[in-house]
Amino acid sequence: MSASLSAFLQRSTPHALALFRIVIGLLFACHGAASLFGVLGGAMGQGGTVPAGSWPGWYAAVIQLAGGVLVMFGLGTRAAAFISSGSMAYAYFSTHQGTALWPIQNGGEASAMYCWAFLLLVFTGPGSWALDRIFFGERDQEAAPAARREPSVV
């Protein structure tokens, strides 16, 4: 890879990470909104809502909506992503994994991908364009430490 391309990719990493965070948060929030408010096809695509207080559906929907919005805006990203990742791990192992080993066989692809995507955000932080940076300054500058490494010249 050329040095100029490598430098461009290094500079672009926080912005690409922010786009990743925004898209993942938006999609996750849509799942919660569908289950809580019956929009976008409703709960499980059946047009309805999950009953308030029902375990685990209603609580999962609240985590999806709140966690998705927080991650999307980059506010408390690491904590929201950690809780969201855990909820998706719980969903996968309690609902999907018992029917078959592989996510493609048991319908758990979304749970598995959200779990790993949120876990990635726990470690990388929000990237650029995060409200955390406005409210808390540059405290989260350790985000994506690999992106700040100087490109090696070969």
mmCIF file with all atom_site columns, C-alpha atoms in Angstrom:
data_model
loop_
_atom_site.group_PDB
_atom_site.id
_atom_site.type_symbol
_atom_site.label_atom_id
_atom_site.label_alt_id
_atom_site.label_comp_id
_atom_site.label_asym_id
_atom_site.label_entity_id
_atom_site.label_seq_id
_atom_site.pdbx_PDB_ins_code
_atom_site.Cartn_x
_atom_site.Cartn_y
_atom_site.Cartn_z
_atom_site.occupancy
_atom_site.B_iso_or_equiv
_atom_site.pdbx_formal_charge
_atom_site.auth_seq_id
_atom_site.auth_comp_id
_atom_site.auth_asym_id
_atom_site.auth_atom_id
_atom_site.pdbx_PDB_model_num
ATOM 1   C CA . MET A 1 1   ? 0.000   0.000   0.000  1.00 0.00 ? 1   MET A CA 1
ATOM 2   C CA . SER A 1 2   ? 1.369   3.400   -0.872 1.00 0.00 ? 2   SER A CA 1
ATOM 3   C CA . ALA A 1 3   ? 2.336   5.804   1.892  1.00 0.00 ? 3   ALA A CA 1
ATOM 4   C CA . SER A 1 4   ? -0.210  8.407   0.764  1.00 0.00 ? 4   SER A CA 1
ATOM 5   C CA . LEU A 1 5   ? -3.056  5.871   0.727  1.00 0.00 ? 5   LEU A CA 1
ATOM 6   C CA . SER A 1 6   ? -2.005  4.588   4.131  1.00 0.00 ? 6   SER A CA 1
ATOM 7   C CA . ALA A 1 7   ? -1.907  8.124   5.517  1.00 0.00 ? 7   ALA A CA 1
ATOM 8   C CA . PHE A 1 8   ? -5.357  8.861   4.057  1.00 0.00 ? 8   PHE A CA 1
ATOM 9   C CA . LEU A 1 9   ? -6.800  5.698   5.609  1.00 0.00 ? 9   LEU A CA 1
ATOM 10  C CA . GLN A 1 10  ? -5.255  6.580   8.968  1.00 0.00 ? 10  GLN A CA 1
ATOM 11  C CA . ARG A 1 11  ? -6.790  10.073  8.874  1.00 0.00 ? 11  ARG A CA 1
ATOM 12  C CA . SER A 1 12  ? -10.167 8.685   7.769  1.00 0.00 ? 12  SER A CA 1
ATOM 13  C CA . THR A 1 13  ? -10.489 5.993   10.441 1.00 0.00 ? 13  THR A CA 1
ATOM 14  C CA . PRO A 1 14  ? -12.273 8.148   13.082 1.00 0.00 ? 14  PRO A CA 1
ATOM 15  C CA . HIS A 1 15  ? -14.794 9.323   10.468 1.00 0.00 ? 15  HIS A CA 1
ATOM 16  C CA . ALA A 1 16  ? -15.440 5.805   9.150  1.00 0.00 ? 16  ALA A CA 1
ATOM 17  C CA . LEU A 1 17  ? -15.854 4.629   12.742 1.00 0.00 ? 17  LEU A CA 1
ATOM 18  C CA . ALA A 1 18  ? -18.373 7.425   13.355 1.00 0.00 ? 18  ALA A CA 1
ATOM 19  C CA . LEU A 1 19  ? -20.386 6.393   10.284 1.00 0.00 ? 19  LEU A CA 1
ATOM 20  C CA . PHE A 1 20  ? -20.303 2.785   11.494 1.00 0.00 ? 20  PHE A CA 1
ATOM 21  C CA . ARG A 1 21  ? -21.513 3.868   14.949 1.00 0.00 ? 21  ARG A CA 1
ATOM 22  C CA . ILE A 1 22  ? -24.320 6.017   13.517 1.00 0.00 ? 22  ILE A CA 1
ATOM 23  C CA . VAL A 1 23  ? -25.640 3.296   11.192 1.00 0.00 ? 23  VAL A CA 1
ATOM 24  C CA . ILE A 1 24  ? -25.457 0.540   13.824 1.00 0.00 ? 24  ILE A CA 1
ATOM 25  C CA . GLY A 1 25  ? -27.159 2.772   16.405 1.00 0.00 ? 25  GLY A CA 1
ATOM 26  C CA . LEU A 1 26  ? -29.918 3.818   14.004 1.00 0.00 ? 26  LEU A CA 1
ATOM 27  C CA . LEU A 1 27  ? -30.687 0.254   12.938 1.00 0.00 ? 27  LEU A CA 1
ATOM 28  C CA . PHE A 1 28  ? -30.691 -0.957  16.548 1.00 0.00 ? 28  PHE A CA 1
ATOM 29  C CA . ALA A 1 29  ? -32.997 1.884   17.621 1.00 0.00 ? 29  ALA A CA 1
ATOM 30  C CA . CYS A 1 30  ? -35.379 0.956   14.796 1.00 0.00 ? 30  CYS A CA 1
ATOM 31  C CA . HIS A 1 31  ? -35.726 -2.547  16.271 1.00 0.00 ? 31  HIS A CA 1
ATOM 32  C CA . GLY A 1 32  ? -36.637 -1.066  19.638 1.00 0.00 ? 32  GLY A CA 1
ATOM 33  C CA . ALA A 1 33  ? -39.082 1.437   18.146 1.00 0.00 ? 33  ALA A CA 1
ATOM 34  C CA . ALA A 1 34  ? -40.773 -1.315  16.151 1.00 0.00 ? 34  ALA A CA 1
ATOM 35  C CA . SER A 1 35  ? -41.274 -3.447  19.239 1.00 0.00 ? 35  SER A CA 1
ATOM 36  C CA . LEU A 1 36  ? -42.339 -0.627  21.563 1.00 0.00 ? 36  LEU A CA 1
ATOM 37  C CA . PHE A 1 37  ? -44.481 1.488   19.239 1.00 0.00 ? 37  PHE A CA 1
ATOM 38  C CA . GLY A 1 38  ? -45.549 -0.881  16.469 1.00 0.00 ? 38  GLY A CA 1
ATOM 39  C CA . VAL A 1 39  ? -43.865 1.201   13.746 1.00 0.00 ? 39  VAL A CA 1
ATOM 40  C CA . LEU A 1 40  ? -41.733 -0.104  10.870 1.00 0.00 ? 40  LEU A CA 1
ATOM 41  C CA . GLY A 1 41  ? -43.623 -3.394  10.758 1.00 0.00 ? 41  GLY A CA 1
ATOM 42  C CA . GLY A 1 42  ? -44.108 -3.734  14.498 1.00 0.00 ? 42  GLY A CA 1
ATOM 43  C CA . ALA A 1 43  ? -42.787 -6.349  16.890 1.00 0.00 ? 43  ALA A CA 1
ATOM 44  C CA . MET A 1 44  ? -41.337 -9.355  15.071 1.00 0.00 ? 44  MET A CA 1
ATOM 45  C CA . GLY A 1 45  ? -42.753 -7.932  11.820 1.00 0.00 ? 45  GLY A CA 1
ATOM 46  C CA . GLN A 1 46  ? -46.306 -8.777  12.955 1.00 0.00 ? 46  GLN A CA 1
ATOM 47  C CA . GLY A 1 47  ? -47.532 -5.189  13.277 1.00 0.00 ? 47  GLY A CA 1
ATOM 48  C CA . GLY A 1 48  ? -48.084 -5.179  17.020 1.00 0.00 ? 48  GLY A CA 1
ATOM 49  C CA . THR A 1 49  ? -46.123 -4.173  20.087 1.00 0.00 ? 49  THR A CA 1
ATOM 50  C CA . VAL A 1 50  ? -44.625 -6.174  22.921 1.00 0.00 ? 50  VAL A CA 1
ATOM 51  C CA . PRO A 1 51  ? -46.672 -5.991  26.118 1.00 0.00 ? 51  PRO A CA 1
ATOM 52  C CA . ALA A 1 52  ? -45.270 -3.442  28.567 1.00 0.00 ? 52  ALA A CA 1
ATOM 53  C CA . GLY A 1 53  ? -43.122 -5.068  31.217 1.00 0.00 ? 53  GLY A CA 1
ATOM 54  C CA . SER A 1 54  ? -42.991 -8.500  29.561 1.00 0.00 ? 54  SER A CA 1
ATOM 55  C CA . TRP A 1 55  ? -39.748 -10.409 30.022 1.00 0.00 ? 55  TRP A CA 1
ATOM 56  C CA . PRO A 1 56  ? -37.530 -10.308 28.048 1.00 0.00 ? 56  PRO A CA 1
ATOM 57  C CA . GLY A 1 57  ? -39.179 -8.669  25.024 1.00 0.00 ? 57  GLY A CA 1
ATOM 58  C CA . TRP A 1 58  ? -40.154 -5.314  26.481 1.00 0.00 ? 58  TRP A CA 1
ATOM 59  C CA . TYR A 1 59  ? -36.862 -4.848  28.327 1.00 0.00 ? 59  TYR A CA 1
ATOM 60  C CA . ALA A 1 60  ? -34.915 -5.825  25.211 1.00 0.00 ? 60  ALA A CA 1
ATOM 61  C CA . ALA A 1 61  ? -36.880 -3.268  23.190 1.00 0.00 ? 61  ALA A CA 1
ATOM 62  C CA . VAL A 1 62  ? -36.131 -0.532  25.727 1.00 0.00 ? 62  VAL A CA 1
ATOM 63  C CA . ILE A 1 63  ? -32.413 -1.405  25.588 1.00 0.00 ? 63  ILE A CA 1
ATOM 64  C CA . GLN A 1 64  ? -32.567 -1.435  21.788 1.00 0.00 ? 64  GLN A CA 1
ATOM 65  C CA . LEU A 1 65  ? -34.243 1.965   21.555 1.00 0.00 ? 65  LEU A CA 1
ATOM 66  C CA . ALA A 1 66  ? -32.258 3.732   24.281 1.00 0.00 ? 66  ALA A CA 1
ATOM 67  C CA . GLY A 1 67  ? -28.960 2.028   23.486 1.00 0.00 ? 67  GLY A CA 1
ATOM 68  C CA . GLY A 1 68  ? -29.382 2.611   19.771 1.00 0.00 ? 68  GLY A CA 1
ATOM 69  C CA . VAL A 1 69  ? -30.129 6.311   20.201 1.00 0.00 ? 69  VAL A CA 1
ATOM 70  C CA . LEU A 1 70  ? -27.229 6.808   22.624 1.00 0.00 ? 70  LEU A CA 1
ATOM 71  C CA . VAL A 1 71  ? -24.801 4.991   20.342 1.00 0.00 ? 71  VAL A CA 1
ATOM 72  C CA . MET A 1 72  ? -26.103 6.802   17.255 1.00 0.00 ? 72  MET A CA 1
ATOM 73  C CA . PHE A 1 73  ? -25.478 10.201  18.834 1.00 0.00 ? 73  PHE A CA 1
ATOM 74  C CA . GLY A 1 74  ? -22.229 9.137   20.480 1.00 0.00 ? 74  GLY A CA 1
ATOM 75  C CA . LEU A 1 75  ? -23.398 9.878   24.002 1.00 0.00 ? 75  LEU A CA 1
ATOM 76  C CA . GLY A 1 76  ? -22.084 7.432   26.589 1.00 0.00 ? 76  GLY A CA 1
ATOM 77  C CA . THR A 1 77  ? -21.102 5.255   23.651 1.00 0.00 ? 77  THR A CA 1
ATOM 78  C CA . ARG A 1 78  ? -18.929 2.735   25.458 1.00 0.00 ? 78  ARG A CA 1
ATOM 79  C CA . ALA A 1 79  ? -21.423 2.072   28.260 1.00 0.00 ? 79  ALA A CA 1
ATOM 80  C CA . ALA A 1 80  ? -24.431 1.967   25.921 1.00 0.00 ? 80  ALA A CA 1
ATOM 81  C CA . ALA A 1 81  ? -22.559 -0.321  23.525 1.00 0.00 ? 81  ALA A CA 1
ATOM 82  C CA . PHE A 1 82  ? -21.525 -2.625  26.383 1.00 0.00 ? 82  PHE A CA 1
ATOM 83  C CA . ILE A 1 83  ? -25.113 -3.014  27.606 1.00 0.00 ? 83  ILE A CA 1
ATOM 84  C CA . SER A 1 84  ? -26.420 -3.407  24.048 1.00 0.00 ? 84  SER A CA 1
ATOM 85  C CA . SER A 1 85  ? -23.783 -6.033  23.269 1.00 0.00 ? 85  SER A CA 1
ATOM 86  C CA . GLY A 1 86  ? -24.701 -7.959  26.396 1.00 0.00 ? 86  GLY A CA 1
ATOM 87  C CA . SER A 1 87  ? -28.394 -7.852  25.561 1.00 0.00 ? 87  SER A CA 1
ATOM 88  C CA . MET A 1 88  ? -27.687 -9.263  22.112 1.00 0.00 ? 88  MET A CA 1
ATOM 89  C CA . ALA A 1 89  ? -25.476 -12.001 23.562 1.00 0.00 ? 89  ALA A CA 1
ATOM 90  C CA . TYR A 1 90  ? -28.327 -12.886 25.927 1.00 0.00 ? 90  TYR A CA 1
ATOM 91  C CA . ALA A 1 91  ? -30.810 -12.861 23.037 1.00 0.00 ? 91  ALA A CA 1
ATOM 92  C CA . TYR A 1 92  ? -28.594 -15.128 20.971 1.00 0.00 ? 92  TYR A CA 1
ATOM 93  C CA . PHE A 1 93  ? -27.889 -17.703 23.649 1.00 0.00 ? 93  PHE A CA 1
ATOM 94  C CA . SER A 1 94  ? -31.374 -17.725 25.209 1.00 0.00 ? 94  SER A CA 1
ATOM 95  C CA . THR A 1 95  ? -33.426 -17.644 22.013 1.00 0.00 ? 95  THR A CA 1
ATOM 96  C CA . HIS A 1 96  ? -31.417 -18.802 19.027 1.00 0.00 ? 96  HIS A CA 1
ATOM 97  C CA . GLN A 1 97  ? -28.503 -20.999 20.019 1.00 0.00 ? 97  GLN A CA 1
ATOM 98  C CA . GLY A 1 98  ? -30.661 -23.801 21.404 1.00 0.00 ? 98  GLY A CA 1
ATOM 99  C CA . THR A 1 99  ? -32.162 -24.622 18.004 1.00 0.00 ? 99  THR A CA 1
ATOM 100 C CA . ALA A 1 100 ? -28.930 -25.010 16.005 1.00 0.00 ? 100 ALA A CA 1
ATOM 101 C CA . LEU A 1 101 ? -25.210 -24.353 16.326 1.00 0.00 ? 101 LEU A CA 1
ATOM 102 C CA . TRP A 1 102 ? -24.661 -21.763 13.597 1.00 0.00 ? 102 TRP A CA 1
ATOM 103 C CA . PRO A 1 103 ? -26.404 -18.356 13.451 1.00 0.00 ? 103 PRO A CA 1
ATOM 104 C CA . ILE A 1 104 ? -27.358 -18.955 9.818  1.00 0.00 ? 104 ILE A CA 1
ATOM 105 C CA . GLN A 1 105 ? -29.225 -22.084 10.904 1.00 0.00 ? 105 GLN A CA 1
ATOM 106 C CA . ASN A 1 106 ? -30.913 -20.718 14.028 1.00 0.00 ? 106 ASN A CA 1
ATOM 107 C CA . GLY A 1 107 ? -31.986 -17.237 12.853 1.00 0.00 ? 107 GLY A CA 1
ATOM 108 C CA . GLY A 1 108 ? -29.565 -15.486 15.169 1.00 0.00 ? 108 GLY A CA 1
ATOM 109 C CA . GLU A 1 109 ? -27.468 -13.601 12.597 1.00 0.00 ? 109 GLU A CA 1
ATOM 110 C CA . ALA A 1 110 ? -28.736 -10.170 13.640 1.00 0.00 ? 110 ALA A CA 1
ATOM 111 C CA . SER A 1 111 ? -28.193 -10.875 17.337 1.00 0.00 ? 111 SER A CA 1
ATOM 112 C CA . ALA A 1 112 ? -24.673 -12.161 16.716 1.00 0.00 ? 112 ALA A CA 1
ATOM 113 C CA . MET A 1 113 ? -23.696 -9.285  14.430 1.00 0.00 ? 113 MET A CA 1
ATOM 114 C CA . TYR A 1 114 ? -25.117 -6.615  16.747 1.00 0.00 ? 114 TYR A CA 1
ATOM 115 C CA . CYS A 1 115 ? -23.360 -8.242  19.703 1.00 0.00 ? 115 CYS A CA 1
ATOM 116 C CA . TRP A 1 116 ? -19.960 -8.118  17.986 1.00 0.00 ? 116 TRP A CA 1
ATOM 117 C CA . ALA A 1 117 ? -20.529 -4.679  16.428 1.00 0.00 ? 117 ALA A CA 1
ATOM 118 C CA . PHE A 1 118 ? -21.353 -3.171  19.813 1.00 0.00 ? 118 PHE A CA 1
ATOM 119 C CA . LEU A 1 119 ? -18.449 -4.967  21.451 1.00 0.00 ? 119 LEU A CA 1
ATOM 120 C CA . LEU A 1 120 ? -16.166 -3.404  18.840 1.00 0.00 ? 120 LEU A CA 1
ATOM 121 C CA . LEU A 1 121 ? -17.505 0.053   19.786 1.00 0.00 ? 121 LEU A CA 1
ATOM 122 C CA . VAL A 1 122 ? -16.778 -0.663  23.456 1.00 0.00 ? 122 VAL A CA 1
ATOM 123 C CA . PHE A 1 123 ? -13.104 -0.983  22.574 1.00 0.00 ? 123 PHE A CA 1
ATOM 124 C CA . THR A 1 124 ? -12.775 1.608   19.807 1.00 0.00 ? 124 THR A CA 1
ATOM 125 C CA . GLY A 1 125 ? -14.967 4.359   21.234 1.00 0.00 ? 125 GLY A CA 1
ATOM 126 C CA . PRO A 1 126 ? -17.291 6.551   19.217 1.00 0.00 ? 126 PRO A CA 1
ATOM 127 C CA . GLY A 1 127 ? -14.952 7.918   16.563 1.00 0.00 ? 127 GLY A CA 1
ATOM 128 C CA . SER A 1 128 ? -15.456 11.510  15.497 1.00 0.00 ? 128 SER A CA 1
ATOM 129 C CA . TRP A 1 129 ? -18.764 13.411  15.470 1.00 0.00 ? 129 TRP A CA 1
ATOM 130 C CA . ALA A 1 130 ? -19.800 12.200  18.931 1.00 0.00 ? 130 ALA A CA 1
ATOM 131 C CA . LEU A 1 131 ? -21.751 14.224  21.501 1.00 0.00 ? 131 LEU A CA 1
ATOM 132 C CA . ASP A 1 132 ? -19.358 12.854  24.117 1.00 0.00 ? 132 ASP A CA 1
ATOM 133 C CA . ARG A 1 133 ? -16.715 15.146  22.648 1.00 0.00 ? 133 ARG A CA 1
ATOM 134 C CA . ILE A 1 134 ? -18.966 18.203  22.947 1.00 0.00 ? 134 ILE A CA 1
ATOM 135 C CA . PHE A 1 135 ? -20.129 17.530  26.504 1.00 0.00 ? 135 PHE A CA 1
ATOM 136 C CA . PHE A 1 136 ? -16.979 15.955  27.922 1.00 0.00 ? 136 PHE A CA 1
ATOM 137 C CA . GLY A 1 137 ? -14.245 17.445  25.760 1.00 0.00 ? 137 GLY A CA 1
ATOM 138 C CA . GLU A 1 138 ? -11.472 15.330  24.361 1.00 0.00 ? 138 GLU A CA 1
ATOM 139 C CA . ARG A 1 139 ? -11.594 12.821  27.216 1.00 0.00 ? 139 ARG A CA 1
ATOM 140 C CA . ASP A 1 140 ? -12.310 9.967   24.812 1.00 0.00 ? 140 ASP A CA 1
ATOM 141 C CA . GLN A 1 141 ? -9.296  10.619  22.582 1.00 0.00 ? 141 GLN A CA 1
ATOM 142 C CA . GLU A 1 142 ? -7.980  7.145   23.287 1.00 0.00 ? 142 GLU A CA 1
ATOM 143 C CA . ALA A 1 143 ? -10.628 5.917   20.844 1.00 0.00 ? 143 ALA A CA 1
ATOM 144 C CA . ALA A 1 144 ? -9.196  3.889   17.978 1.00 0.00 ? 144 ALA A CA 1
ATOM 145 C CA . PRO A 1 145 ? -5.562  4.025   19.099 1.00 0.00 ? 145 PRO A CA 1
ATOM 146 C CA . ALA A 1 146 ? -4.490  2.033   16.046 1.00 0.00 ? 146 ALA A CA 1
ATOM 147 C CA . ALA A 1 147 ? -5.722  4.883   13.850 1.00 0.00 ? 147 ALA A CA 1
ATOM 148 C CA . ARG A 1 148 ? -3.137  7.257   15.323 1.00 0.00 ? 148 ARG A CA 1
ATOM 149 C CA . ARG A 1 149 ? -0.111  5.064   14.729 1.00 0.00 ? 149 ARG A CA 1
ATOM 150 C CA . GLU A 1 150 ? 2.296   6.455   12.228 1.00 0.00 ? 150 GLU A CA 1
ATOM 151 C CA . PRO A 1 151 ? 2.328   4.432   9.013  1.00 0.00 ? 151 PRO A CA 1
ATOM 152 C CA . SER A 1 152 ? 5.445   2.350   8.700  1.00 0.00 ? 152 SER A CA 1
ATOM 153 C CA . VAL A 1 153 ? 7.629   2.937   5.707  1.00 0.00 ? 153 VAL A CA 1
ATOM 154 C CA . VAL A 1 154 ? 8.626   -0.299  4.026  1.00 0.00 ? 154 VAL A CA 1
#
